[in-house]
Amino acid sequence: MLVLGVESSCDETAAAVVEDGTIVYSNVVASQDELHIEYGGVVPEIASRAHVERMLPVIKQAIEQANIKPEQLDGIAVGNRPGLIGALLVGITAAKSMAWSLDIPFVAVDHVLAHLYAPTLGGQSIDYPALGLVVSGGHTALLRLTSPVEATCICKTLDDAAGEAFDKAASILELGWPGGPLIEQASREGEPVFRLPRPKKNKSESFHYSFSGLKTALLYGVKGIPKRVDGVLKYEREASELSRKEQCDWAASFQVAAVDSVINGVKYAFENDEFKSIVIGGGVTANTCLREALQSFATEHKTPLHIPDFEYCVDNGAMIAGLGNALLSQKMTNTLSTTASPKGIAS
Ligand code: KG4
Ligand code: ZN
């Protein structure tokens, strides 16, 4: 079965053609980094407008690179939740219009669940129940998966997502945007010499992710506690006063603390349930320190760890097409009245 996957939940306009949920014929991703860089974060209205301009050329390119004709497609999948509502609407409108004009099935998928489908694109076969860990710019969550299409949310972040925290940490350290890869790069030159907090769990409480305390601790560690002078908050020093060594040591300290927090959630899930495998996805899974920590946890627990190829860690259309294929195979299609939603399985 040949499926076109369409993705536009945040700032990547993406489309891919995938056969039988595993063979990727094409995977086109148009990043909008250059449009948002001056704001240090994604501006929803700019993202939506860029999706409008780029969506059809990206879909056309995906079909051309796959060397197929649109009439050969068996179905169209789109990420319709969660995400920026204006951005999602562009993808869903394009996908529904194409499905209607080609008279083929249409299926709307959860973006977070699609991240957990990404390791399957390389042909990895997953044993269920699996623990799914999604760490991206918008989400940090643990899910219990009983199949690629059936999952329940175990826990999610109470505040920032891990990727968002990496982005804000890079902004505090004046490293640039998007921050994840820049923090990782700086960490390689530094040592985790500064002690930053990890969220604690009360014995009676269930686990939740939280990254805002870590982010604030980094801010105060780097710039000192702010004081109000003439009604304006003033820090003791500026991040620009840090030496490159100090900047890299702070980056390494932040990275280690963020990775520890992510791993603490995985430990909690394993203490409370049994899983035959661990599946991970989302932009932050591109981080080598996190990959290594997860790998050693998995080895220690004699549990297979399924990691996506680097290109399928960040937002892409192939993971949408793959999950769409799994749903279409079970005749789980959507009608053309389906719309977008800012909330999904883990939000
Ligand atoms: O999954 P994704 O492409 O988009 C969302 O669904 O949000 O994830 C993007 C996030 C950004 O916050 C980016 O800083 C982070 O993934 N990221 C990383 C790395 N590469 C991307 N974070 C840490 N280390 C990396 N190497
Ligand atoms: Zn994503």
XYZ file of C-alpha atoms and ligand atoms in Angstrom:
374
model
C 0.000 0.000 0.000
C 1.403 3.427 -1.007
C 0.602 6.243 1.439
C 1.347 9.964 1.244
C 2.062 11.476 4.678
C 1.594 15.203 5.282
C 2.987 17.082 8.298
C 2.564 20.753 9.274
C 2.031 20.778 13.063
C 4.763 23.290 13.908
C 7.488 24.809 11.749
C 8.354 21.999 9.332
C 6.371 21.594 6.118
C 6.834 17.952 5.240
C 5.536 15.235 2.925
C 6.644 11.677 2.241
C 5.624 8.628 0.261
C 5.948 5.328 2.132
C 5.135 1.794 0.995
C 3.632 -0.701 3.466
C 4.615 1.490 6.407
C 8.333 0.718 6.144
C 9.830 1.505 2.718
C 10.403 5.258 2.436
C 10.271 6.314 -1.248
C 10.672 10.021 -0.478
C 10.834 12.243 2.598
C 10.815 15.989 1.898
C 11.150 18.433 4.817
C 11.113 22.226 4.342
C 12.369 23.730 7.584
C 11.327 27.270 8.545
C 14.257 27.915 10.905
C 15.373 30.965 8.937
C 11.940 32.626 9.375
C 11.825 32.255 13.176
C 15.477 32.649 14.142
C 15.253 36.397 14.816
C 12.416 35.789 17.302
C 14.222 32.955 19.114
C 11.155 30.708 18.793
C 8.350 29.697 16.440
C 5.876 32.506 15.644
C 2.581 30.694 14.915
C 1.230 33.147 12.316
C 4.520 33.194 10.390
C 4.574 29.376 10.504
C 1.002 29.111 9.134
C 1.704 31.519 6.271
C 4.907 29.700 5.330
C 3.028 26.363 5.320
C 0.500 27.863 2.887
C 3.313 28.843 0.509
C 5.298 25.625 0.830
C 2.748 22.838 1.240
C 1.891 22.137 -2.410
C 5.513 22.388 -3.697
C 6.634 20.031 -0.897
C 3.893 17.473 -1.709
C 4.732 17.735 -5.432
C 8.412 17.155 -4.693
C 7.634 14.129 -2.490
C 5.572 12.558 -5.271
C 8.217 13.316 -7.912
C 11.085 11.978 -5.783
C 9.083 8.805 -5.120
C 8.812 8.472 -8.902
C 5.097 7.742 -8.762
C 1.916 9.325 -10.096
C -0.654 10.667 -7.573
C -3.154 8.104 -8.967
C -0.938 5.285 -7.613
C -1.502 6.420 -4.010
C -3.738 4.153 -1.908
C -4.342 6.687 0.849
C -3.373 10.011 2.383
C -2.427 10.507 6.036
C -2.049 13.833 7.807
C -1.007 14.851 11.311
C -4.150 16.663 12.536
C -3.271 16.843 16.268
C -1.676 18.195 18.439
C 0.072 21.346 17.247
C -0.357 24.982 16.261
C -3.922 25.197 15.052
C -3.286 27.470 12.047
C -0.331 25.339 10.954
C -2.287 22.074 11.297
C -5.180 23.469 9.233
C -2.901 23.988 6.226
C -1.778 20.344 6.168
C -5.217 18.897 6.802
C -6.816 21.054 4.107
C -4.206 19.983 1.543
C -4.512 16.302 2.526
C -8.330 16.260 2.476
C -8.467 18.081 -0.873
C -6.072 15.585 -2.467
C -7.886 12.575 -0.986
C -11.210 13.944 -2.280
C -9.907 14.703 -5.768
C -8.178 11.292 -6.070
C -11.135 9.534 -4.402
C -8.891 7.629 -2.017
C -9.107 7.065 1.786
C -8.012 9.798 4.149
C -6.725 9.267 7.683
C -5.860 11.791 10.416
C -3.126 10.777 12.864
C -1.784 11.924 16.215
C 1.627 13.577 15.743
C 2.988 12.268 19.072
C 1.982 8.686 18.239
C 3.564 9.145 14.810
C 6.903 10.036 16.495
C 6.719 6.608 18.156
C 6.127 4.967 14.766
C 9.407 6.451 13.435
C 11.726 3.536 14.460
C 9.488 1.148 12.456
C 10.338 3.059 9.250
C 13.754 1.409 9.204
C 12.011 -1.991 9.396
C 12.540 -2.530 13.172
C 9.886 -4.846 14.559
C 8.562 -3.908 17.987
C 7.282 -6.220 20.726
C 4.234 -4.971 22.654
C 3.385 -3.754 25.224
C 6.059 -1.127 24.641
C 6.991 1.934 26.636
C 6.867 4.949 24.326
C 8.907 8.027 25.174
C 8.295 11.191 23.144
C 10.693 14.069 23.750
C 10.168 16.909 21.318
C 9.897 20.677 21.172
C 6.212 20.601 22.066
C 5.834 17.380 24.075
C 7.490 15.227 26.681
C 5.441 12.192 27.551
C 5.487 8.486 28.336
C 2.902 6.234 26.712
C 1.945 2.604 27.082
C 1.622 1.177 23.582
C -0.190 -2.082 22.892
C 0.190 -1.672 19.114
C 1.405 1.128 16.805
C -2.108 2.597 16.857
C -3.248 1.939 20.445
C -1.741 3.770 23.384
C -2.545 5.351 26.729
C -0.659 8.271 28.221
C 1.273 7.403 31.412
C 2.538 10.890 32.140
C 3.357 14.154 30.449
C 5.072 17.408 31.269
C 3.381 19.839 33.623
C 5.086 22.825 32.009
C 7.849 23.032 29.373
C 8.650 20.189 26.995
C 12.240 18.917 27.054
C 13.034 20.389 23.622
C 11.513 23.711 24.615
C 13.745 23.678 27.721
C 16.815 22.992 25.541
C 15.786 25.915 23.315
C 15.318 28.249 26.300
C 18.590 27.089 27.897
C 20.406 27.948 24.672
C 18.712 31.336 24.676
C 19.797 31.984 28.312
C 23.364 31.018 27.357
C 23.121 33.148 24.183
C 24.021 30.176 22.001
C 21.334 30.733 19.326
C 18.243 28.893 18.075
C 17.063 26.134 17.697
C 18.864 25.373 20.925
C 18.941 21.567 21.231
C 21.780 20.871 18.797
C 23.680 24.007 20.017
C 23.507 22.890 23.680
C 24.708 19.436 22.619
C 27.592 20.948 20.629
C 28.660 23.242 23.508
C 28.350 20.343 25.995
C 31.045 18.446 24.108
C 33.508 21.227 25.018
C 32.350 21.462 28.657
C 32.060 19.516 31.902
C 28.847 19.193 33.994
C 30.429 20.979 36.980
C 27.331 22.954 38.038
C 24.661 21.183 40.079
C 21.173 21.798 38.667
C 17.913 20.410 40.127
C 15.966 17.347 39.014
C 12.227 17.216 39.860
C 11.481 15.168 42.974
C 8.465 12.905 43.371
C 6.492 12.602 46.607
C 5.986 8.935 47.508
C 2.199 9.319 47.237
C 2.230 11.140 43.903
C 2.449 9.747 40.429
C 5.284 10.948 38.225
C 5.064 14.021 35.999
C 7.730 15.599 33.881
C 8.654 19.210 34.601
C 11.446 21.308 33.124
C 10.595 24.854 34.220
C 12.481 24.569 37.548
C 15.612 23.396 35.751
C 15.338 26.267 33.282
C 14.912 28.854 36.062
C 17.830 27.350 38.054
C 20.018 27.716 34.960
C 18.873 31.316 34.451
C 19.642 32.282 38.075
C 22.898 30.279 38.075
C 24.158 32.049 34.975
C 22.882 35.589 35.622
C 22.365 35.641 39.413
C 19.113 36.362 41.289
C 17.362 39.385 39.745
C 16.631 42.483 41.842
C 14.099 45.184 41.086
C 15.864 48.511 40.506
C 13.579 51.494 39.718
C 10.794 49.034 38.855
C 12.964 47.099 36.402
C 14.326 43.573 37.026
C 18.126 43.616 36.889
C 20.353 40.561 36.936
C 23.746 40.538 38.664
C 25.549 39.788 35.389
C 24.883 39.069 31.716
C 25.413 35.739 29.947
C 27.675 37.590 27.488
C 30.189 37.962 30.348
C 30.687 34.165 30.486
C 33.891 32.737 29.050
C 33.442 30.055 26.354
C 34.540 27.465 28.955
C 31.881 28.622 31.469
C 29.223 28.722 28.717
C 30.081 25.135 27.725
C 30.175 23.941 31.371
C 26.681 25.393 31.950
C 25.451 23.750 28.719
C 26.888 20.382 29.816
C 25.379 20.754 33.309
C 21.969 21.566 31.822
C 22.139 18.657 29.369
C 23.016 16.119 32.082
C 20.185 17.377 34.336
C 17.628 17.314 31.486
C 18.669 13.802 30.445
C 18.494 12.598 34.091
C 14.959 13.985 34.355
C 13.886 12.155 31.199
C 15.439 8.900 32.453
C 13.737 9.279 35.867
C 10.367 9.056 34.106
C 11.420 5.903 32.271
C 12.540 4.369 35.612
C 9.186 5.262 37.167
C 7.303 3.595 34.278
C 9.373 0.402 34.612
C 8.837 0.295 38.381
C 5.066 0.367 37.849
C 4.480 -1.800 34.781
C 6.042 -4.397 32.487
C 7.195 -3.636 28.970
C 8.720 -5.842 26.287
C 10.460 -2.929 24.558
C 11.134 0.810 24.656
C 10.308 3.003 21.656
C 11.472 6.601 21.477
C 10.830 9.534 19.161
C 10.877 13.329 18.823
C 13.556 15.896 18.090
C 15.398 15.535 21.426
C 16.050 11.837 20.696
C 18.663 13.143 18.250
C 20.688 14.002 21.393
C 23.606 11.577 21.812
C 23.778 11.974 25.613
C 20.075 11.010 25.897
C 20.479 8.119 23.443
C 23.408 6.742 25.443
C 21.561 7.065 28.781
C 18.504 5.318 27.343
C 20.671 2.607 25.819
C 22.369 1.849 29.117
C 18.970 1.776 30.914
C 17.623 -0.616 28.263
C 20.711 -2.863 28.444
C 20.504 -2.947 32.244
C 16.814 -3.961 32.008
C 17.479 -6.431 29.142
C 14.835 -4.649 27.071
C 15.238 -3.787 23.371
C 15.420 -0.041 22.657
C 14.052 1.179 19.327
C 15.557 4.487 18.212
C 14.583 6.245 14.956
C 17.203 7.054 12.337
C 18.386 10.658 12.782
C 16.310 11.972 9.860
C 13.123 10.556 11.422
C 13.734 12.005 14.908
C 12.605 15.508 13.967
C 9.226 16.257 12.376
C 8.773 14.511 9.033
C 6.050 13.164 6.749
C 7.348 9.563 6.675
C 6.324 8.862 10.286
C 2.832 10.235 9.488
C 2.565 8.030 6.376
C 3.802 5.009 8.378
C 1.255 5.384 11.168
C -1.377 6.236 8.537
C -0.572 2.948 6.783
C -1.144 1.022 10.050
C -4.542 2.698 10.508
C -5.582 2.333 6.864
C -4.688 -1.394 6.966
C -7.250 -1.747 9.757
C -9.782 0.308 7.760
C -9.556 3.043 10.408
C -10.177 5.962 8.076
C -11.577 9.452 8.697
C -14.310 11.367 6.945
C -13.623 14.658 5.203
C -15.410 16.493 8.011
C -12.436 15.700 10.307
C -10.615 18.823 11.384
C -7.495 19.840 13.317
C -7.109 19.881 17.102
C -4.458 21.544 19.300
C -4.764 18.617 21.731
C -3.721 15.004 21.198
C -3.083 11.771 23.080
C -0.428 13.341 25.313
C -1.766 16.870 25.802
O 10.077 16.672 17.197
P 10.522 18.041 16.792
O 11.158 18.193 15.444
O 9.346 19.054 16.821
C 8.259 18.977 17.677
O 7.366 18.110 17.475
O 8.288 19.768 18.640
O 11.508 18.549 17.944
C 12.156 19.793 17.886
C 12.925 19.963 19.181
C 13.528 21.370 19.350
O 13.172 21.860 20.624
C 15.041 21.112 19.247
O 15.809 22.024 20.020
C 15.143 19.691 19.798
O 14.017 19.038 19.252
N 16.387 19.044 19.356
C 17.352 18.645 20.210
C 18.410 18.127 19.407
N 18.021 18.212 18.090
C 16.773 18.767 18.080
N 17.426 18.711 21.555
C 18.554 18.254 22.134
N 19.611 17.752 21.430
C 19.573 17.674 20.085
N 20.610 17.179 19.410
Zn 7.249 16.513 16.566
